[in-house]
Coordinates of C-alpha atoms in Angstrom, one line a residue:
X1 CA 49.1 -7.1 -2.8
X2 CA 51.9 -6.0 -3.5
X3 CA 54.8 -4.9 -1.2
X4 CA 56.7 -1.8 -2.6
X5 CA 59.3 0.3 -0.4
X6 CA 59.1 4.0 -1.3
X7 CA 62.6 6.4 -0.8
X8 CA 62.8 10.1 -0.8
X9 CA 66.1 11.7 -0.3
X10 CA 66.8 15.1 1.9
X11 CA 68.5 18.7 0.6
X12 CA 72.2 19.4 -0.7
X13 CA 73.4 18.4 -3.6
X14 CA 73.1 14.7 -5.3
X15 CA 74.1 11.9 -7.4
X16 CA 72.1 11.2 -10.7
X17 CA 69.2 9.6 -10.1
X18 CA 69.8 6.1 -10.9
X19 CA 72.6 6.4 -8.5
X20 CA 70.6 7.3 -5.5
X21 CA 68.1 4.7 -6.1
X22 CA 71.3 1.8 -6.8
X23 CA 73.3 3.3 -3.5
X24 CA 70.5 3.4 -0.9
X25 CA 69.2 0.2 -2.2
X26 CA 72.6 -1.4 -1.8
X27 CA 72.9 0.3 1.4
X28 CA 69.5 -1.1 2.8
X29 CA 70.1 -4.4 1.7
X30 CA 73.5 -4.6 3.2
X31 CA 71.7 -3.2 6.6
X32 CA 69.0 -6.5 6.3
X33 CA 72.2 -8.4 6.1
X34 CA 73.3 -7.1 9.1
X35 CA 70.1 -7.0 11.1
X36 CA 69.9 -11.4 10.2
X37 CA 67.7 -11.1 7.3
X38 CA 67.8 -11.9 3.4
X39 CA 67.8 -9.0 1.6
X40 CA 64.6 -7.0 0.0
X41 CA 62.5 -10.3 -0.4
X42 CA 58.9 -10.6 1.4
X43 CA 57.6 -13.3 3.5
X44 CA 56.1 -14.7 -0.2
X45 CA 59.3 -14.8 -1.4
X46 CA 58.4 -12.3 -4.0
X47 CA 61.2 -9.2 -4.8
X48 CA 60.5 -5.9 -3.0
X49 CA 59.5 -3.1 -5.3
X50 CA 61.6 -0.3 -4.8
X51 CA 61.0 3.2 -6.1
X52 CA 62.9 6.7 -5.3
X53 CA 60.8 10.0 -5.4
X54 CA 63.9 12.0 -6.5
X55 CA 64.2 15.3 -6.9
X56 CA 68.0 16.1 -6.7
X57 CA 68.5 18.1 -10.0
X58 CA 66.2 20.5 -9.1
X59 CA 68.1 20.7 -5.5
X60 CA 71.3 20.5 -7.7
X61 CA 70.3 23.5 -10.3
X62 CA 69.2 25.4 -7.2
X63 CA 72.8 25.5 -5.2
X64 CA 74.9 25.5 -8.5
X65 CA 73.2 29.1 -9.6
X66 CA 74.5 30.7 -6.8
X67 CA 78.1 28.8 -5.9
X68 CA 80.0 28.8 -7.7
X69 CA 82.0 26.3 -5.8
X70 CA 79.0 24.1 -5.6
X71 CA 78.5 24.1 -9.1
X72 CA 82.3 22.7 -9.7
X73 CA 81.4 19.7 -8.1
X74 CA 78.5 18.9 -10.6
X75 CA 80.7 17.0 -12.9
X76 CA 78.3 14.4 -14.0
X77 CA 75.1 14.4 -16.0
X78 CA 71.7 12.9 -15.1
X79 CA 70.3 10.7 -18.4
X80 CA 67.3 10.4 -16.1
X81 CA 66.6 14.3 -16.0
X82 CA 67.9 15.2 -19.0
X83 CA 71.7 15.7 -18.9
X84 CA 71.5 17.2 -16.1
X85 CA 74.8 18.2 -14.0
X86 CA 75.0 16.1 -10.8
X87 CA 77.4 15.0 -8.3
X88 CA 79.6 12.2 -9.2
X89 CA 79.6 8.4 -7.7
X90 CA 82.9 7.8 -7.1
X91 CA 83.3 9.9 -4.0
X92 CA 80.0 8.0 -2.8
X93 CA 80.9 4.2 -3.2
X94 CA 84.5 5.6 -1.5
X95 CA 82.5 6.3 1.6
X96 CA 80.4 3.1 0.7
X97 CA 83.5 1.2 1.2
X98 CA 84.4 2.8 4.1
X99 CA 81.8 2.7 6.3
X100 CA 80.4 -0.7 5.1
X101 CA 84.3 -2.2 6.9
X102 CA 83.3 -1.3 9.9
X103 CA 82.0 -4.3 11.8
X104 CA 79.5 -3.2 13.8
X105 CA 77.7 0.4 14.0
X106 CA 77.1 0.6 17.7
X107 CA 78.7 3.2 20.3
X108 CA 82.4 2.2 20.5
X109 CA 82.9 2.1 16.4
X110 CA 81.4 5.8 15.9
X111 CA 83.8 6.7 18.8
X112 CA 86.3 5.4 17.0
X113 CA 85.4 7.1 14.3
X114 CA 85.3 10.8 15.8
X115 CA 88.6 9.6 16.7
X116 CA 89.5 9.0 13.4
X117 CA 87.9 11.8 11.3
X118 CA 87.3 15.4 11.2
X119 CA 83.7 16.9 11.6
X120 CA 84.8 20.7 10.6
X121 CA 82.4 20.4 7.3
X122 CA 79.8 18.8 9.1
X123 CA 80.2 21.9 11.8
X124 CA 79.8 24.3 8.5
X125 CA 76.6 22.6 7.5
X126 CA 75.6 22.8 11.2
X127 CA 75.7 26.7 11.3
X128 CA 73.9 26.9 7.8
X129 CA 70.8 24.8 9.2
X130 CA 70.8 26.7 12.9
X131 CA 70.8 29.8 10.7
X132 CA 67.6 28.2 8.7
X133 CA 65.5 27.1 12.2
X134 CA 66.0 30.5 13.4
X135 CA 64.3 32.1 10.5
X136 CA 61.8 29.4 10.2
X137 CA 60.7 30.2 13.6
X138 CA 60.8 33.9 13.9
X139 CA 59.1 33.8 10.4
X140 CA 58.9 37.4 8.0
X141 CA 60.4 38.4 4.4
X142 CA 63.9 39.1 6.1
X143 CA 64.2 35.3 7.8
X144 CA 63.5 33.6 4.7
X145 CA 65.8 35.5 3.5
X146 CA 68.1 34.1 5.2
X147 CA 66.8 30.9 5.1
X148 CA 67.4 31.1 1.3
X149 CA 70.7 32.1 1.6
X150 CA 71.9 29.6 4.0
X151 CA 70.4 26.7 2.6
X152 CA 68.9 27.5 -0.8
X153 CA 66.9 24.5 -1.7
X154 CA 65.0 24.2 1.7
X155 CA 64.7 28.3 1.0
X156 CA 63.5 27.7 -2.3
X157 CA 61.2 24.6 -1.2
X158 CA 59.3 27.3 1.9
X159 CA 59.5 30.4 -0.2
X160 CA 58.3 28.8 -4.2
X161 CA 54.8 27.6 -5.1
X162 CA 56.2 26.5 -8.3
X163 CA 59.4 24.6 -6.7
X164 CA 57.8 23.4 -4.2
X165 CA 54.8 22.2 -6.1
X166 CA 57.3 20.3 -8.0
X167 CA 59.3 18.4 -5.6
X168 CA 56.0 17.2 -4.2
X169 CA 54.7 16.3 -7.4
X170 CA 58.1 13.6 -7.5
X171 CA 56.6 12.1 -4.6
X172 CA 52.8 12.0 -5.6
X173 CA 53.2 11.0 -9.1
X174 CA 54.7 7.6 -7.3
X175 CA 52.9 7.6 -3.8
X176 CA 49.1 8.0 -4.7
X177 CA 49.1 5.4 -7.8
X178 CA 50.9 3.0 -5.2
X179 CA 48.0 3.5 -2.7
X180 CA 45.3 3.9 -5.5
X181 CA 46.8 0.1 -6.3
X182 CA 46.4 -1.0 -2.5
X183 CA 50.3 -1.7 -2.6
X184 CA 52.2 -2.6 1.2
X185 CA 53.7 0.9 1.4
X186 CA 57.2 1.5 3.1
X187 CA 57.6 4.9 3.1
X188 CA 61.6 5.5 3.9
X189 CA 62.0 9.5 4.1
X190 CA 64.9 11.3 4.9
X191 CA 66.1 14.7 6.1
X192 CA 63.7 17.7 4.3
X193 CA 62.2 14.4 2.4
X194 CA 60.2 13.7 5.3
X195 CA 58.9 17.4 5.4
X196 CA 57.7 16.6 1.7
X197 CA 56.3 13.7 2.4
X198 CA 54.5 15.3 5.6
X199 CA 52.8 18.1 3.3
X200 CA 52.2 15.4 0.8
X201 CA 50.1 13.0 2.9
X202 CA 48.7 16.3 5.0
X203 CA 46.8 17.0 1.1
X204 CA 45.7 13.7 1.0
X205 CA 44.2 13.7 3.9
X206 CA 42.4 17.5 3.9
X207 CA 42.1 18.8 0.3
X208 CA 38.7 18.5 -1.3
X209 CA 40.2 17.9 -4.2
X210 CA 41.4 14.4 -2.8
X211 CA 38.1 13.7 -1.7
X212 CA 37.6 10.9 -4.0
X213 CA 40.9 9.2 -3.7
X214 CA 40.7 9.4 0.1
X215 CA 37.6 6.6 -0.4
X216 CA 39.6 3.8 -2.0
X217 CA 42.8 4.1 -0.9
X218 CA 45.0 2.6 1.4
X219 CA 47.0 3.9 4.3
X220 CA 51.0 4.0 4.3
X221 CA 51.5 0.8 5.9
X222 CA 54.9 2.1 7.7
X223 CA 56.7 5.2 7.5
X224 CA 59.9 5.3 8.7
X225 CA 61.6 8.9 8.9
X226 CA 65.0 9.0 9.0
X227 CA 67.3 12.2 10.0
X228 CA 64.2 13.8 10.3
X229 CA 63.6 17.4 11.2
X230 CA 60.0 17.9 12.1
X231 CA 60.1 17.9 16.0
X232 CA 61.7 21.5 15.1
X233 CA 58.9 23.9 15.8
X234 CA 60.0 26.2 13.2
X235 CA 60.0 23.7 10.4
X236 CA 56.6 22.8 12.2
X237 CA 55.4 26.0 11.5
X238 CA 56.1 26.2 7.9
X239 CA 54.6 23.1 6.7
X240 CA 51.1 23.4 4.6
X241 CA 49.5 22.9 7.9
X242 CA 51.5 25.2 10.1
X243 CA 48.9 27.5 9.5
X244 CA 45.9 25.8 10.6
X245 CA 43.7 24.9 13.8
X246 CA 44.2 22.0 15.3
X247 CA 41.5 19.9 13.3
X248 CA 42.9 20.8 10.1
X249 CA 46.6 19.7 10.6
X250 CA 48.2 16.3 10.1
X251 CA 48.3 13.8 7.3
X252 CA 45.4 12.2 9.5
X253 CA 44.6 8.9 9.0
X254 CA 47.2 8.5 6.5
X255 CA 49.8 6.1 8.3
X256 CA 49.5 3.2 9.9
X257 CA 53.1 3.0 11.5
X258 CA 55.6 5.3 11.9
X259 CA 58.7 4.6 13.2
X260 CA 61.0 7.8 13.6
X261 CA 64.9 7.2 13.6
X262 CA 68.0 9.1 14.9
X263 CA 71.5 9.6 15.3
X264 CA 73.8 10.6 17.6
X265 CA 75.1 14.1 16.9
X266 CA 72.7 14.1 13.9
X267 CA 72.0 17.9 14.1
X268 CA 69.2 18.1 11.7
X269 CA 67.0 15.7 13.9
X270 CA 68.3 17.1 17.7
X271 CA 65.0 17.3 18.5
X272 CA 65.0 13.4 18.1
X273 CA 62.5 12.5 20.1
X274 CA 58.9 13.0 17.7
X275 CA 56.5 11.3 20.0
X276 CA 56.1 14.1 22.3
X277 CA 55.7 16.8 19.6
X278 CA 53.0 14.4 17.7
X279 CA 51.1 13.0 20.1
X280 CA 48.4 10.2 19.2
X281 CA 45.3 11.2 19.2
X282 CA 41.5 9.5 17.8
X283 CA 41.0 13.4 16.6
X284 CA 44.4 13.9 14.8
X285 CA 44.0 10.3 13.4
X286 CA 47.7 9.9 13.5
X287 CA 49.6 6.1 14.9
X288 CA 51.6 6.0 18.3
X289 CA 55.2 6.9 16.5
X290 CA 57.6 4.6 18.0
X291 CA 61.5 6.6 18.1
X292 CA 64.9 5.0 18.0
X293 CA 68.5 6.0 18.4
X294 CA 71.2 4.9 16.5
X295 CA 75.0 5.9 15.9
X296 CA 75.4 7.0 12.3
X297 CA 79.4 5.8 11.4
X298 CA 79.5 7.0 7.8
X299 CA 82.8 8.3 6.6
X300 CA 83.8 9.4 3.2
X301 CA 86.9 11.2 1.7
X302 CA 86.6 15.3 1.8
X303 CA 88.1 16.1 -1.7
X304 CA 88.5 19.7 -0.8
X305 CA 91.1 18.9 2.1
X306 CA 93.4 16.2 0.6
X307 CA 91.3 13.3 1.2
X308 CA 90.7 14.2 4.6
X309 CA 88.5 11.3 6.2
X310 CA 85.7 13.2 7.6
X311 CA 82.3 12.1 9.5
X312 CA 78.6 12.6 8.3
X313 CA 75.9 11.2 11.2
X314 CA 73.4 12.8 9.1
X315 CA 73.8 10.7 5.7
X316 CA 71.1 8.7 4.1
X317 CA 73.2 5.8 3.2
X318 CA 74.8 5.7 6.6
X319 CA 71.2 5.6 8.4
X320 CA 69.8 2.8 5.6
X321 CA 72.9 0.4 6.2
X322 CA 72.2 0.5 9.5
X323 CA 70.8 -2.5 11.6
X324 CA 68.3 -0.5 13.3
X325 CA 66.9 0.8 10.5
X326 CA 66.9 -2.0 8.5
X327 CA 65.0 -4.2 11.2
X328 CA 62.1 -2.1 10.8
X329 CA 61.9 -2.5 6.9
X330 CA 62.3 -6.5 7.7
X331 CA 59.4 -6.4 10.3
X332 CA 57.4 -4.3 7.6
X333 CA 58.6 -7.5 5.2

């Protein structure tokens, strides 16, 4: 059996896609380190597959055709998708650098780092996603909207059959054949990569047309969601199940673990807390979810304001070097 660790990244724009897989597997690794164990090695001493459902150039495509600003920064291409313009590394293993100094990632460093760095982007992004939520709840043509103008990609994700049929397909075409194989699934999602994943295993689980797969399968043995926004109840509302009575919703039956993951000040996962929005139950066939706090301390460089060093408690590679995090991919292990 093997054991195979699956990543999907959130919204904004991104790295190619052989960088995102390269960063967040150094970043986990460097987390196992940290939390006393050997790296991404299972108890057979076998390596750890790892695979990344990426879907960053379509996310990228989608913000550069309407910033222009955005688009500047897409000064690298993809030879995974393509050519494809995508944000460049160097910025990345900058904040790598940074954040992997610090010694610990506990309370008293990310005080010291508010100390240290500015937020005001982070505050920008803030008002872009409260402008999303309230859309997403209230619901109607003129919120998403809005939605799509605040944060295109999620927009485009909600509002597209066609997109959003696509970014699922990056996580199915690597997800089912893992389960169809009976591979140890570790399912890492992050940010709207857990709202993919949701829908995903909510098919799965309901769709006729999964019927047969549904027999032989396995279950996700552990997903852990990181930054995660589904405790919103707007965001709730627009998945493929938002729709539906109560015995139609949830990937049911799909997971066997989930272990939900959040930082302070992380705005995207305020509601942080997902056990009391997704409650156990033998008729919604979804596991006990087990939530934990951590403090985010990434840091990187802000090119637009002079190499400003500025804070980010909702980045991926900040939450997968983290201890906390990482512990639960070595218990998985």
């Amino acid at each position: 059996m093997a054991k195979h660790i699956i990543l999907m990244h959130g919204r904004a724009i991104k790295p190619a896609d052989d960088v995102v897989r390269e960063l967040a597997v150094r970043a986990l690794e460097e987390g196992i380190r940290r939390a006393g164990g050997n790296g991404l090695v299972g108890s057979d001493g076998q390596v750890v597959k790892f695979s990344s459902a990426y879907f960053g150039d379509i996310s990228n495509a989608i913000l550069a055709r309407s910033n222009a600003k955005v688009a500047s920064k897409l000064t690298d291409a993809d030879p995974l998708h393509g050519g494809a313009p995508c944000f460049p590394r160097a910025p990345l293993d900058i904040g790598f650098a940074l954040t992997s100094a610090y010694k610990k990632f506990d309370k008293a460093q990310y005080r010291k780092v508010l100390d240290e760095a500015s937020d005001s982007r982070w505050l920008d992004e803030a008002a872009d996603w409260a402008s999303s939520l309230a859309g997403l709840l209230t619901g109607g043509f003129l919120n998403l909207l809005g939605i799509t103008v605040a944060t295109e990609d999620l927009g485009a994700y909600l509002t597209s059959h066609r997109i959003g049929s696509e970014i699922r397909g990056r996580l199915d075409a690597i997800l089912r054949p893992a389960l169809g194989a009976e591979d140890d699934v570790c399912l890492i999602t992050h940010s709207m990569g857990c709202m993919v994943a949701y829908d995903v295993m909510w098919k799965y689980a309901h769709m006729s047309e999964y019927a047969e797969f549904r027999s032989r399968q396995r279950q996700v043995t552990k997903w852990i969601t990181i930054g995660n926004p589904l405790g919103e109840t707007g965001v709730r509302r627009n998945l493929l199940d938002g729709r539906y009575d109560e015995e139609e919703k949830y990937p049911s039956h799909q997971i066997k673990a989930w272990t939900n993951i959040f930082a302070e000040d992380d705005f995207i996962s305020h509601v942080a807390k997902l056990a009391p929005e997704f409650r156990s139950t033998p008729q919604n066939g979804l596991p006990r979810i087990v939530d934990k706090k951590i403090y985010n301390c990434w840091v990187y460089e802000d090119l637009d304001h002079a190499k400003r060093l500025t804070s980010n408690p909702h980045d991926l590679y900040g939450y997968l070097m983290n201890p906390t995090t990482a512990q639960e991919v070595v218990d998985w292990l």
